[in-house]
């Protein structure tokens, strides 16, 4: 028998470790480190974070962008492109062959497509009456 309970941070790590072990039994890692952090930030002269990208490379020579944000006053200045290109370059240097991300219809699909990303999936009605796009780019 079993019971269901909320997870602690230690429990979450145990769950991820179990999943990673299973995944690696099915598909061996092609890089030594399981995850390589590629995240970078942009800081104004006053020291305020004005943008950044959270990304990591994982053990199968792929990179994943979790979030890319630029402060409103710095949008359309090329900062987003610069952040994305820097992460792509870091990933490529570490041996990545593919990078992927997702964005909503009210966010930056056109921006990513202009940077060479292509849509490979769409989640309809997420959130309600909107779409979530999944994009990839070969490096």
XYZ file of N, CA, C and O in Angstrom:
556
model
N 0.837 -1.179 0.000
C 0.000 0.000 0.000
C 0.887 1.250 0.000
O 2.068 1.176 0.317
N 0.335 2.360 -0.341
C 1.091 3.608 -0.355
C 0.192 4.768 0.047
O -1.032 4.652 0.070
N 0.834 5.895 0.354
C 0.131 7.142 0.685
C 0.720 8.251 -0.174
O 1.873 8.169 -0.603
N -0.042 9.277 -0.422
C 0.420 10.427 -1.194
C 0.622 11.613 -0.253
O -0.230 11.884 0.602
N 1.766 12.303 -0.414
C 2.103 13.444 0.434
C 2.737 14.539 -0.409
O 3.307 14.257 -1.471
N 2.716 15.784 0.049
C 3.455 16.852 -0.636
C 4.962 16.552 -0.616
O 5.457 15.859 0.279
N 5.683 17.063 -1.599
C 7.131 16.821 -1.708
C 7.944 17.902 -1.010
O 7.649 19.095 -1.141
N 9.005 17.472 -0.362
C 10.026 18.387 0.128
C 11.021 18.618 -1.011
O 10.973 17.917 -2.039
N 11.948 19.532 -0.844
C 12.979 19.747 -1.865
C 13.827 18.482 -2.020
O 14.206 18.120 -3.125
N 14.111 17.800 -0.918
C 14.864 16.549 -0.981
C 14.091 15.477 -1.756
O 14.670 14.726 -2.544
N 12.776 15.422 -1.543
C 11.942 14.468 -2.285
C 11.993 14.758 -3.790
O 12.095 13.833 -4.602
N 11.909 16.024 -4.148
C 11.951 16.401 -5.566
C 13.262 15.961 -6.191
O 13.286 15.440 -7.311
N 14.366 16.152 -5.458
C 15.674 15.726 -5.969
C 15.690 14.217 -6.162
O 16.186 13.710 -7.180
N 15.138 13.484 -5.230
C 15.081 12.022 -5.329
C 14.276 11.574 -6.544
O 14.662 10.638 -7.259
N 13.174 12.249 -6.801
C 12.334 11.921 -7.958
C 13.085 12.191 -9.260
O 13.101 11.358 -10.172
N 13.728 13.357 -9.343
C 14.506 13.698 -10.544
C 15.653 12.717 -10.719
O 15.909 12.238 -11.834
N 16.347 12.393 -9.631
C 17.453 11.439 -9.722
C 16.972 10.085 -10.252
O 17.650 9.442 -11.056
N 15.800 9.636 -9.790
C 15.245 8.377 -10.270
C 14.917 8.421 -11.746
O 15.206 7.478 -12.494
N 14.330 9.525 -12.190
C 13.993 9.681 -13.606
C 15.254 9.738 -14.462
O 15.328 9.103 -15.525
N 16.263 10.485 -14.004
C 17.518 10.595 -14.748
C 18.174 9.218 -14.876
O 18.649 8.845 -15.952
N 18.186 8.458 -13.795
C 18.778 7.110 -13.842
C 18.051 6.245 -14.865
O 18.684 5.522 -15.650
N 16.735 6.306 -14.878
C 15.966 5.537 -15.851
C 16.289 5.998 -17.275
O 16.541 5.177 -18.177
N 16.282 7.319 -17.496
C 16.572 7.857 -18.827
C 17.935 7.411 -19.327
O 18.085 7.010 -20.490
N 18.939 7.471 -18.449
C 20.294 7.102 -18.863
C 20.422 5.606 -19.131
O 21.272 5.189 -19.914
N 19.585 4.811 -18.499
C 19.570 3.374 -18.798
C 19.018 3.121 -20.197
O 19.382 2.147 -20.857
N 18.158 4.019 -20.663
C 17.553 3.891 -22.001
C 18.401 4.543 -23.087
O 18.511 4.015 -24.192
N 18.968 5.721 -22.775
C 19.766 6.479 -23.734
C 20.995 7.017 -22.994
O 20.873 7.933 -22.181
N 22.172 6.449 -23.263
C 23.372 6.896 -22.543
C 23.703 8.364 -22.802
O 23.435 8.899 -23.881
N 24.286 8.996 -21.799
C 24.717 10.390 -21.915
C 25.848 10.500 -22.924
O 26.658 9.587 -23.060
N 25.905 11.620 -23.620
C 26.992 11.863 -24.565
C 27.914 12.975 -24.081
O 28.856 13.336 -24.766
N 27.640 13.510 -22.903
C 28.530 14.480 -22.289
C 28.721 14.079 -20.835
O 27.876 13.410 -20.249
N 29.850 14.477 -20.269
C 30.192 14.059 -18.911
C 29.264 14.663 -17.864
O 28.778 13.966 -16.981
N 29.024 15.965 -17.952
C 28.153 16.624 -16.977
C 26.691 16.408 -17.349
O 26.330 16.502 -18.514
N 25.862 16.155 -16.357
C 24.448 15.923 -16.611
C 23.771 17.198 -17.126
O 23.029 17.175 -18.095
N 24.022 18.319 -16.457
C 23.458 19.604 -16.853
C 24.551 20.659 -16.793
O 25.331 20.692 -15.844
N 24.592 21.510 -17.803
C 25.550 22.622 -17.848
C 24.741 23.909 -17.919
O 23.969 24.116 -18.866
N 24.902 24.755 -16.931
C 24.173 26.027 -16.885
C 24.730 26.982 -17.939
O 25.935 27.196 -18.022
N 23.856 27.538 -18.753
C 24.236 28.484 -19.804
C 23.667 29.873 -19.546
O 23.794 30.768 -20.375
N 23.027 30.074 -18.421
C 22.287 31.305 -18.118
C 23.202 32.525 -18.045
O 24.333 32.444 -17.558
N 22.677 33.654 -18.546
C 23.403 34.925 -18.474
C 22.401 36.051 -18.240
O 21.210 35.905 -18.506
N 22.901 37.161 -17.742
C 22.048 38.324 -17.493
C 22.684 39.571 -18.082
O 23.886 39.622 -18.322
N 21.842 40.567 -18.309
C 22.292 41.883 -18.749
C 22.031 42.845 -17.602
O 20.941 42.848 -17.027
N 23.033 43.657 -17.282
C 22.942 44.571 -16.144
C 23.198 45.990 -16.629
O 24.141 46.237 -17.385
N 22.363 46.912 -16.187
C 22.525 48.322 -16.564
C 23.720 48.929 -15.845
O 24.281 48.326 -14.919
N 24.087 50.129 -16.248
C 25.198 50.823 -15.602
C 24.944 51.039 -14.114
O 25.874 51.101 -13.322
N 23.668 51.122 -13.719
C 23.327 51.321 -12.311
C 23.307 50.009 -11.531
O 23.066 50.001 -10.322
N 23.541 48.888 -12.219
C 23.588 47.597 -11.552
C 22.276 46.839 -11.536
O 22.179 45.769 -10.937
N 21.263 47.364 -12.207
C 19.958 46.706 -12.238
C 19.918 45.664 -13.353
O 20.383 45.912 -14.471
N 19.342 44.488 -13.062
C 19.167 43.461 -14.089
C 18.083 43.948 -15.057
O 16.965 44.246 -14.654
N 18.444 44.046 -16.328
C 17.519 44.553 -17.344
C 17.100 43.473 -18.331
O 16.295 43.710 -19.230
N 17.650 42.291 -18.156
C 17.285 41.176 -19.022
C 18.120 39.965 -18.681
O 19.104 40.056 -17.945
N 17.690 38.841 -19.212
C 18.466 37.635 -18.975
C 17.835 36.438 -19.641
O 16.696 36.483 -20.110
N 18.607 35.385 -19.688
C 18.157 34.144 -20.283
C 18.569 33.001 -19.357
O 19.704 32.946 -18.893
N 17.624 32.142 -19.062
C 17.881 30.966 -18.239
C 17.862 29.770 -19.179
O 16.847 29.487 -19.831
N 18.989 29.106 -19.281
C 19.128 27.998 -20.218
C 20.137 27.006 -19.662
O 20.990 27.360 -18.849
N 20.015 25.781 -20.131
C 20.987 24.767 -19.743
C 21.119 23.742 -20.849
O 20.210 23.546 -21.656
N 22.257 23.129 -20.859
C 22.511 22.034 -21.779
C 22.360 20.758 -20.977
O 22.769 20.694 -19.819
N 21.739 19.760 -21.555
C 21.597 18.500 -20.846
C 22.317 17.377 -21.580
O 22.795 17.565 -22.690
N 22.400 16.251 -20.945
C 23.358 15.189 -21.264
C 23.274 14.575 -22.659
O 24.075 13.715 -22.985
N 22.363 14.984 -23.477
C 22.259 14.413 -24.823
C 22.606 15.443 -25.900
O 22.030 15.461 -26.991
N 23.525 16.350 -25.590
C 23.987 17.380 -26.532
C 22.874 18.308 -26.999
O 22.872 18.767 -28.135
N 21.911 18.552 -26.125
C 20.815 19.462 -26.427
C 20.772 20.574 -25.382
O 21.137 20.361 -24.230
N 20.309 21.734 -25.792
C 20.143 22.859 -24.875
C 18.673 23.234 -24.821
O 17.936 23.060 -25.794
N 18.273 23.745 -23.686
C 16.883 24.114 -23.432
C 16.847 25.524 -22.862
O 17.517 25.795 -21.860
N 16.098 26.416 -23.492
C 15.893 27.760 -22.963
C 14.620 27.728 -22.136
O 13.542 27.458 -22.657
N 14.759 27.996 -20.855
C 13.607 28.001 -19.960
C 12.921 29.366 -19.976
O 11.701 29.440 -19.943
N 13.699 30.434 -20.021
C 13.116 31.779 -19.984
C 14.075 32.778 -20.618
O 15.288 32.672 -20.458
N 13.507 33.724 -21.347
C 14.244 34.867 -21.891
C 13.385 36.088 -21.617
O 12.213 36.131 -22.015
N 13.952 37.061 -20.917
C 13.200 38.261 -20.556
C 14.073 39.482 -20.746
O 15.268 39.463 -20.425
N 13.462 40.547 -21.271
C 14.120 41.839 -21.419
C 13.176 42.893 -20.873
O 11.988 42.916 -21.228
N 13.700 43.759 -20.022
C 12.916 44.858 -19.461
C 12.304 45.691 -20.589
O 12.927 45.890 -21.635
N 11.089 46.161 -20.379
C 10.342 46.852 -21.437
C 11.140 47.967 -22.099
O 11.119 48.114 -23.316
N 11.863 48.756 -21.341
C 12.586 49.881 -21.942
C 13.770 49.447 -22.807
O 14.289 50.237 -23.592
N 14.185 48.191 -22.705
C 15.303 47.693 -23.501
C 14.857 46.778 -24.638
O 15.685 46.270 -25.388
N 13.550 46.575 -24.770
C 13.056 45.753 -25.862
C 13.251 46.474 -27.185
O 13.249 47.694 -27.251
N 13.436 45.711 -28.230
C 13.663 46.219 -29.585
C 14.975 46.997 -29.712
O 15.127 47.848 -30.581
N 15.918 46.678 -28.819
C 17.258 47.284 -28.888
C 18.307 46.273 -29.347
O 19.471 46.630 -29.504
N 17.901 45.017 -29.523
C 18.834 43.968 -29.890
C 19.336 43.168 -28.695
O 20.090 42.210 -28.869
N 18.921 43.547 -27.491
C 19.391 42.838 -26.298
C 18.916 41.388 -26.277
O 19.696 40.478 -25.984
N 17.656 41.141 -26.595
C 17.149 39.772 -26.612
C 17.926 38.901 -27.589
O 18.299 37.768 -27.274
N 18.174 39.439 -28.763
C 18.947 38.712 -29.775
C 20.347 38.419 -29.263
O 20.856 37.308 -29.416
N 20.963 39.403 -28.624
C 22.318 39.234 -28.106
C 22.359 38.146 -27.040
O 23.260 37.299 -27.032
N 21.382 38.140 -26.138
C 21.320 37.117 -25.097
C 21.161 35.725 -25.719
O 21.861 34.780 -25.353
N 20.246 35.618 -26.669
C 19.986 34.327 -27.311
C 21.214 33.831 -28.074
O 21.603 32.670 -27.953
N 21.834 34.720 -28.835
C 23.015 34.330 -29.606
C 24.164 33.900 -28.696
O 24.904 32.962 -29.012
N 24.301 34.568 -27.557
C 25.376 34.200 -26.631
C 25.145 32.805 -26.049
O 26.070 32.007 -25.947
N 23.901 32.501 -25.690
C 23.599 31.168 -25.171
C 23.815 30.122 -26.264
O 24.390 29.055 -26.001
N 23.387 30.409 -27.476
C 23.606 29.469 -28.571
C 25.099 29.215 -28.778
O 25.519 28.072 -28.978
N 25.896 30.272 -28.727
C 27.344 30.130 -28.917
C 27.961 29.294 -27.795
O 28.814 28.432 -28.057
N 27.547 29.547 -26.563
C 28.055 28.762 -25.430
C 27.673 27.291 -25.589
O 28.493 26.405 -25.360
N 26.429 27.047 -25.989
C 25.965 25.665 -26.171
C 26.730 24.981 -27.297
O 27.175 23.836 -27.160
N 26.896 25.683 -28.399
C 27.629 25.126 -29.550
C 29.067 24.788 -29.149
O 29.587 23.719 -29.485
N 29.699 25.690 -28.395
C 31.081 25.481 -27.949
C 31.196 24.242 -27.062
O 32.193 23.544 -27.079
N 30.147 23.951 -26.309
C 30.134 22.780 -25.425
C 29.684 21.513 -26.168
O 29.585 20.448 -25.583
N 29.363 21.647 -27.458
C 29.030 20.474 -28.265
C 27.554 20.252 -28.519
O 27.174 19.213 -29.050
N 26.709 21.219 -28.179
C 25.270 21.049 -28.431
C 24.999 21.039 -29.930
O 25.631 21.743 -30.698
N 24.034 20.235 -30.318
C 23.641 20.149 -31.728
C 22.243 20.688 -31.953
O 21.817 20.896 -33.075
N 21.505 20.926 -30.845
C 20.109 21.352 -30.929
C 19.781 22.222 -29.724
O 20.281 21.981 -28.631
N 18.928 23.217 -29.941
C 18.425 24.041 -28.845
C 16.918 24.146 -29.026
O 16.431 24.212 -30.159
N 16.166 24.123 -27.928
C 14.716 24.214 -28.028
C 14.157 25.090 -26.917
O 14.829 25.373 -25.916
N 12.929 25.546 -27.123
C 12.274 26.449 -26.179
C 10.787 26.457 -26.451
O 10.313 25.847 -27.395
N 10.042 27.174 -25.608
C 8.619 27.378 -25.888
C 8.250 28.816 -25.603
O 8.935 29.508 -24.845
N 7.191 29.271 -26.258
C 6.710 30.641 -26.106
C 5.206 30.652 -26.367
O 4.679 29.781 -27.059
N 4.525 31.621 -25.814
C 3.084 31.744 -26.026
C 2.788 32.660 -27.206
O 3.633 33.459 -27.617
N 1.561 32.594 -27.704
C 1.181 33.425 -28.851
C 1.258 34.917 -28.544
O 1.388 35.732 -29.443
N 1.207 35.303 -27.273
C 1.296 36.715 -26.900
C 2.724 37.118 -26.528
O 2.960 38.234 -26.078
N 3.670 36.215 -26.747
C 5.057 36.513 -26.427
C 5.893 36.730 -27.685
O 5.688 37.718 -28.372
N 6.802 35.822 -28.002
C 7.860 36.141 -28.961
C 8.068 35.119 -30.077
O 9.185 34.940 -30.545
N 7.001 34.488 -30.539
C 7.165 33.493 -31.602
C 7.890 34.081 -32.813
O 8.842 33.494 -33.333
N 7.453 35.234 -33.279
C 8.068 35.864 -34.446
C 9.540 36.169 -34.240
O 10.354 36.006 -35.155
N 9.889 36.606 -33.048
C 11.293 36.880 -32.725
C 12.126 35.610 -32.878
O 13.167 35.611 -33.537
N 11.664 34.518 -32.281
C 12.434 33.275 -32.356
C 12.525 32.767 -33.790
O 13.587 32.299 -34.221
N 11.446 32.863 -34.540
C 11.490 32.434 -35.941
C 12.479 33.286 -36.731
O 13.188 32.773 -37.598
N 12.570 34.577 -36.416
C 13.529 35.436 -37.106
C 14.969 35.072 -36.768
O 15.889 35.451 -37.492
N 15.165 34.310 -35.694
C 16.496 33.868 -35.284
C 16.780 32.433 -35.741
O 17.743 31.823 -35.308
N 15.911 31.900 -36.593
C 16.159 30.589 -37.174
C 15.471 29.420 -36.483
O 15.713 28.267 -36.834
N 14.611 29.700 -35.526
C 13.882 28.625 -34.845
C 12.658 28.253 -35.670
O 12.090 29.093 -36.363
N 12.266 26.980 -35.580
C 11.071 26.531 -36.282
C 10.126 25.837 -35.306
O 10.560 25.124 -34.394
N 8.847 26.051 -35.518
C 7.825 25.444 -34.672
C 7.757 23.951 -34.968
O 7.684 23.543 -36.116
N 7.783 23.137 -33.908
C 7.604 21.694 -34.085
C 6.391 21.174 -33.322
O 6.031 20.007 -33.444
N 5.737 22.058 -32.576
C 4.541 21.641 -31.853
C 3.758 22.826 -31.334
O 4.316 23.900 -31.115
N 2.467 22.615 -31.179
C 1.581 23.658 -30.672
C 0.647 23.025 -29.647
O 0.059 21.976 -29.904
N 0.520 23.672 -28.508
C -0.428 23.250 -27.484
C -1.579 24.253 -27.506
O -1.391 25.427 -27.179
N -2.727 23.817 -27.961
C -3.901 24.678 -28.105
C -4.550 24.948 -26.742
O -4.500 24.099 -25.852
N -5.138 26.114 -26.621
C -5.938 26.471 -25.454
C -5.133 26.401 -24.152
O -5.628 25.939 -23.126
N -3.904 26.897 -24.204
C -3.013 26.896 -23.043
C -2.217 28.186 -23.012
O -1.216 28.304 -23.715
N -2.627 29.198 -22.235
C -3.842 29.247 -21.427
C -5.093 29.372 -22.305
O -4.982 29.473 -23.518
N -6.235 29.396 -21.668
C -7.505 29.419 -22.401
C -7.474 30.468 -23.510
O -7.052 31.606 -23.300
N -7.881 30.038 -24.704
C -7.978 30.879 -25.898
C -6.622 31.352 -26.426
O -6.544 32.293 -27.207
N -5.555 30.702 -26.005
C -4.203 31.035 -26.479
C -3.483 29.758 -26.881
O -3.974 28.653 -26.663
N -2.299 29.938 -27.452
C -1.494 28.811 -27.900
C -0.085 28.905 -27.303
O 0.436 30.003 -27.114
N 0.479 27.743 -27.066
C 1.867 27.641 -26.630
C 2.623 26.951 -27.749
O 2.256 25.846 -28.170
N 3.674 27.611 -28.238
C 4.460 27.094 -29.359
C 5.777 26.507 -28.859
O 6.450 27.107 -28.016
N 6.147 25.375 -29.422
C 7.411 24.724 -29.122
C 8.294 24.853 -30.356
O 7.876 24.498 -31.451
N 9.499 25.406 -30.153
C 10.384 25.686 -31.271
C 11.750 25.052 -31.046
O 12.164 24.822 -29.902
N 12.450 24.802 -32.150
C 13.792 24.218 -32.096
C 14.668 24.852 -33.153
O 14.185 25.448 -34.124
N 15.966 24.693 -32.949
C 16.945 25.178 -33.915
C 18.147 24.242 -33.871
O 18.630 23.892 -32.793
N 18.605 23.828 -35.031
C 19.838 23.048 -35.112
C 21.015 24.008 -34.995
O 21.006 25.074 -35.617
N 22.000 23.616 -34.218
C 23.163 24.486 -34.010
C 24.337 24.074 -34.888
O 24.436 23.021 -35.386
